[in-house]
mmCIF file of C-alpha atoms in Angstrom:
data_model
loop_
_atom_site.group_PDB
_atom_site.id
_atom_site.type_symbol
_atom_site.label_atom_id
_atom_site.label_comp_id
_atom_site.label_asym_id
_atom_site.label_seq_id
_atom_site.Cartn_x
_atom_site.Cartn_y
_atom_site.Cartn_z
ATOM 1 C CA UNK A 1 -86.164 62.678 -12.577
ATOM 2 C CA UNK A 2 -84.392 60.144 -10.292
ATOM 3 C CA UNK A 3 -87.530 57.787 -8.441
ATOM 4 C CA UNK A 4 -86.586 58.892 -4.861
ATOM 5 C CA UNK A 5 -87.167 62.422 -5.677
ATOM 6 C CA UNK A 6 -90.365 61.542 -7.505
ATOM 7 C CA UNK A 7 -91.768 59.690 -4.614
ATOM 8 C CA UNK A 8 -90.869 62.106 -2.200
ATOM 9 C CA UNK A 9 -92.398 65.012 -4.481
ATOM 10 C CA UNK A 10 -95.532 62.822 -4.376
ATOM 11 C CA UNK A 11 -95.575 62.298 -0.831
ATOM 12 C CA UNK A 12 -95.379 58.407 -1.455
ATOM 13 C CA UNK A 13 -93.704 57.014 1.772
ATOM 14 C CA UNK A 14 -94.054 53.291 0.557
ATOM 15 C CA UNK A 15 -92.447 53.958 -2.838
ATOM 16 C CA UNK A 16 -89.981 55.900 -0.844
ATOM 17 C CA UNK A 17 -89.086 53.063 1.767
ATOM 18 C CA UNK A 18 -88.966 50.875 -0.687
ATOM 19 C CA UNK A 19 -85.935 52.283 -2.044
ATOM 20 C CA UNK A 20 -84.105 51.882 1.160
ATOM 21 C CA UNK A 21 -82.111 48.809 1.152
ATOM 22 C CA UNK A 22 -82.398 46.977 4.761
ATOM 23 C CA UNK A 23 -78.786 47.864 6.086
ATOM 24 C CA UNK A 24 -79.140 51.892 4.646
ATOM 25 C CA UNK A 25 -76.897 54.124 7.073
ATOM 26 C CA UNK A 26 -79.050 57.400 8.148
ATOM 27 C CA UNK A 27 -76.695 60.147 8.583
ATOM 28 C CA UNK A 28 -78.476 63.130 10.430
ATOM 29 C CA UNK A 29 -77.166 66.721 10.325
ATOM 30 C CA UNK A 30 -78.234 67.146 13.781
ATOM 31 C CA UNK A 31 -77.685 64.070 15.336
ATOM 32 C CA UNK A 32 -74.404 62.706 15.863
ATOM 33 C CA UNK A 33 -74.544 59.349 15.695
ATOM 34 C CA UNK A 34 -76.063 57.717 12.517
ATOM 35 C CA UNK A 35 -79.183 55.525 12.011
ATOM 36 C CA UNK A 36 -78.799 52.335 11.128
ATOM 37 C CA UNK A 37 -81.604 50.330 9.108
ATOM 38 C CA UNK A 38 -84.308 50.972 6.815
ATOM 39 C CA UNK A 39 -87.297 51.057 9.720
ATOM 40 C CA UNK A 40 -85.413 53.866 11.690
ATOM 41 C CA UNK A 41 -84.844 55.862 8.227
ATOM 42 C CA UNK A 42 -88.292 55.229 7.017
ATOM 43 C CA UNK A 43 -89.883 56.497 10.575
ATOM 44 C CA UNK A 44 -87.140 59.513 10.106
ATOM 45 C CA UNK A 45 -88.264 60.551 6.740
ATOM 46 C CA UNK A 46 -91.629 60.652 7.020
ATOM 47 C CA UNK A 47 -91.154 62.866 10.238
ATOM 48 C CA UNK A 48 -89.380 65.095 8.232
ATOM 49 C CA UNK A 49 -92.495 65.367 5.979
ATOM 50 C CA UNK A 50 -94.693 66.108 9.097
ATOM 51 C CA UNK A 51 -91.821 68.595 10.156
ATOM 52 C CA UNK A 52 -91.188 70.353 6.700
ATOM 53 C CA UNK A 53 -93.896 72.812 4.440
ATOM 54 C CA UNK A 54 -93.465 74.222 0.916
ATOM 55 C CA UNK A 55 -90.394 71.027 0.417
ATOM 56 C CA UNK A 56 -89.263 71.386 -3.102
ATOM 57 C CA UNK A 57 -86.099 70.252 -4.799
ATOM 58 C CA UNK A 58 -84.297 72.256 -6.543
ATOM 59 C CA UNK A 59 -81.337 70.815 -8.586
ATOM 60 C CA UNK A 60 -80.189 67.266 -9.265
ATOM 61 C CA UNK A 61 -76.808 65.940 -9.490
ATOM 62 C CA UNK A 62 -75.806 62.617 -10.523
ATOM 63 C CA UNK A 63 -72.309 60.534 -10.081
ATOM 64 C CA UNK A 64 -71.265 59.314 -13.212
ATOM 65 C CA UNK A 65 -71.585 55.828 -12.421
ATOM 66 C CA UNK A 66 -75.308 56.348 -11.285
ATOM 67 C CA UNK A 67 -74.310 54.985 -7.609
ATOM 68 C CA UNK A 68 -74.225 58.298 -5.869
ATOM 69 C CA UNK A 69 -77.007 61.362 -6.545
ATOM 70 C CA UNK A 70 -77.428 64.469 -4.939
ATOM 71 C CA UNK A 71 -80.618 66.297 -4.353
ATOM 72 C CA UNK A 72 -80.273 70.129 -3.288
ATOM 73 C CA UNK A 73 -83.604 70.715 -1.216
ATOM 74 C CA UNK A 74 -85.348 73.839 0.239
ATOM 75 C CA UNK A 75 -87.959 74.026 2.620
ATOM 76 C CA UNK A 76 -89.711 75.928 5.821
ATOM 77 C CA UNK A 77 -88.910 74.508 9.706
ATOM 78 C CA UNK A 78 -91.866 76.812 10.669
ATOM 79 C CA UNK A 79 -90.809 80.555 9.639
ATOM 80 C CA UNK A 80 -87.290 79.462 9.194
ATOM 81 C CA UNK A 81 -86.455 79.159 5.577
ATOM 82 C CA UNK A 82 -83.719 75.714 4.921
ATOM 83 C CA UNK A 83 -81.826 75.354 2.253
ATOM 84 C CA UNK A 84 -80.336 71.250 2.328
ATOM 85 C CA UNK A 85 -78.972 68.320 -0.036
ATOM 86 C CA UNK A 86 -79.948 65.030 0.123
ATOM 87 C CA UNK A 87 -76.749 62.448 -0.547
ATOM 88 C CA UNK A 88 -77.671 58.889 -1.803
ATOM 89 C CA UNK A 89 -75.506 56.021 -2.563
ATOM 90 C CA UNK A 90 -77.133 53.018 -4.174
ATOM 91 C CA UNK A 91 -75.826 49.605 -3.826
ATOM 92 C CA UNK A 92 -75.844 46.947 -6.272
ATOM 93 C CA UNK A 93 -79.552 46.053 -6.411
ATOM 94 C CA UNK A 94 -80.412 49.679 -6.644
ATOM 95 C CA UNK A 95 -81.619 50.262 -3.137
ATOM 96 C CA UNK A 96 -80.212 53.459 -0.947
ATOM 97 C CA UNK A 97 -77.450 52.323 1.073
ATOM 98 C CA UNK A 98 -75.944 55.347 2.247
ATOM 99 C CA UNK A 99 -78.308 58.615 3.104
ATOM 100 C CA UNK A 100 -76.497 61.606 4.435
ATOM 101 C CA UNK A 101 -78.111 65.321 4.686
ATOM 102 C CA UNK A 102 -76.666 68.747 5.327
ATOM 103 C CA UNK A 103 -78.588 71.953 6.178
ATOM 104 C CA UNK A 104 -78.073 75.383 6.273
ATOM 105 C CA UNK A 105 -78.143 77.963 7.863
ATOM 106 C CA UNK A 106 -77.200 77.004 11.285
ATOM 107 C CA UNK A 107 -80.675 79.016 12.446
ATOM 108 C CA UNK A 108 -82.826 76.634 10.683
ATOM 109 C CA UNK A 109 -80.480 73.664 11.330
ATOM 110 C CA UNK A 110 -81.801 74.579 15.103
ATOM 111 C CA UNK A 111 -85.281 74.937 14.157
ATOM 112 C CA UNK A 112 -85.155 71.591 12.488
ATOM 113 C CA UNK A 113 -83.459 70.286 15.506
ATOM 114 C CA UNK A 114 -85.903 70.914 17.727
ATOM 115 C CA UNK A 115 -88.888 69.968 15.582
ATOM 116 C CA UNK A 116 -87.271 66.427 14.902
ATOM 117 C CA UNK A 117 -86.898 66.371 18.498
ATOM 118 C CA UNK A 118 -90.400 67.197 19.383
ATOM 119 C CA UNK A 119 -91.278 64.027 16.621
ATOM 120 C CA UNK A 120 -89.231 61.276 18.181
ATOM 121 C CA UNK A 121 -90.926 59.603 20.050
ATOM 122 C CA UNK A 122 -93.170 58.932 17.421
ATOM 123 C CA UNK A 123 -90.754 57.985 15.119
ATOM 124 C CA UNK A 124 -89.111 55.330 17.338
ATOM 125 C CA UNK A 125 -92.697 54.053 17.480
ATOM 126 C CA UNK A 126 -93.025 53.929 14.290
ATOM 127 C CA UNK A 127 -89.715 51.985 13.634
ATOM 128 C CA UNK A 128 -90.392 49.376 16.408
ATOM 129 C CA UNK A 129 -93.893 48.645 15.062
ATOM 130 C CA UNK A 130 -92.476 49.080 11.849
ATOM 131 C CA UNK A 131 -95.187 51.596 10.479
ATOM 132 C CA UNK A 132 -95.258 51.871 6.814
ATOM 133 C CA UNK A 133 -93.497 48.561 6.261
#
């Protein structure tokens, strides 16, 4: 089991930001812009844990060169059921570089749209004080 999955099946959010290399790149699927830096990702991701119930992965795929995984998620945005993958590249030290996620369907892709929504101001908060740091 790669570590980022086991810390995020644990619920660990300081094993889990400390995978995040400084410069990471947070690619939303319902945002257009991406997030730049590991405070702004951390503060995203553990939003999403406030946001998400019954979170489970599902399948694990790994690049051959151990720089890229993919974790296929499911979860519950209230009584929509998700269905999502988690993209990681690692950089040379090991750290997540590079975090991308997809959703589907475009129902629950709403639903987590507007519960993000409802969370950041909290999670800019968070990333200015740097909360979990």
């Amino acid at each position: 089991m790669h570590p980022f999955r086991k810390a995020v099946e644990a619920g660990d959010h300081a094993a889990i930001e400390a995978l995040l290399a400084e410069d990471v790149v947070f690619t939303s699927p319902v945002a257009f812009k991406p997030y730049p830096g590991k405070a702004i990702t951390a503060a995203i991701l553990r939003g999403v844990s406030r946001v998400f119930t019954d979170f489970r992965y599902v399948r694990e795929i790994a690049g051959a060169e151990g720089r890229d995984h993919a974790l296929v998620f499911e979860a519950k945005v209230g009584d929509k059921t998700i269905t999502g993958c988690d993209f990681l590249h690692f950089d040379e030290d090991g750290r997540i570089d590079d975090f991308m996620v997809m959703v589907r369907p475009l129902t629950a892709a709403v639903a987590l749209s507007e519960a993000m929504g409802a969370q950041f101001d909290r999670i800019a908060r968070e990333a200015a004080q740097g909360v979990g740091a």
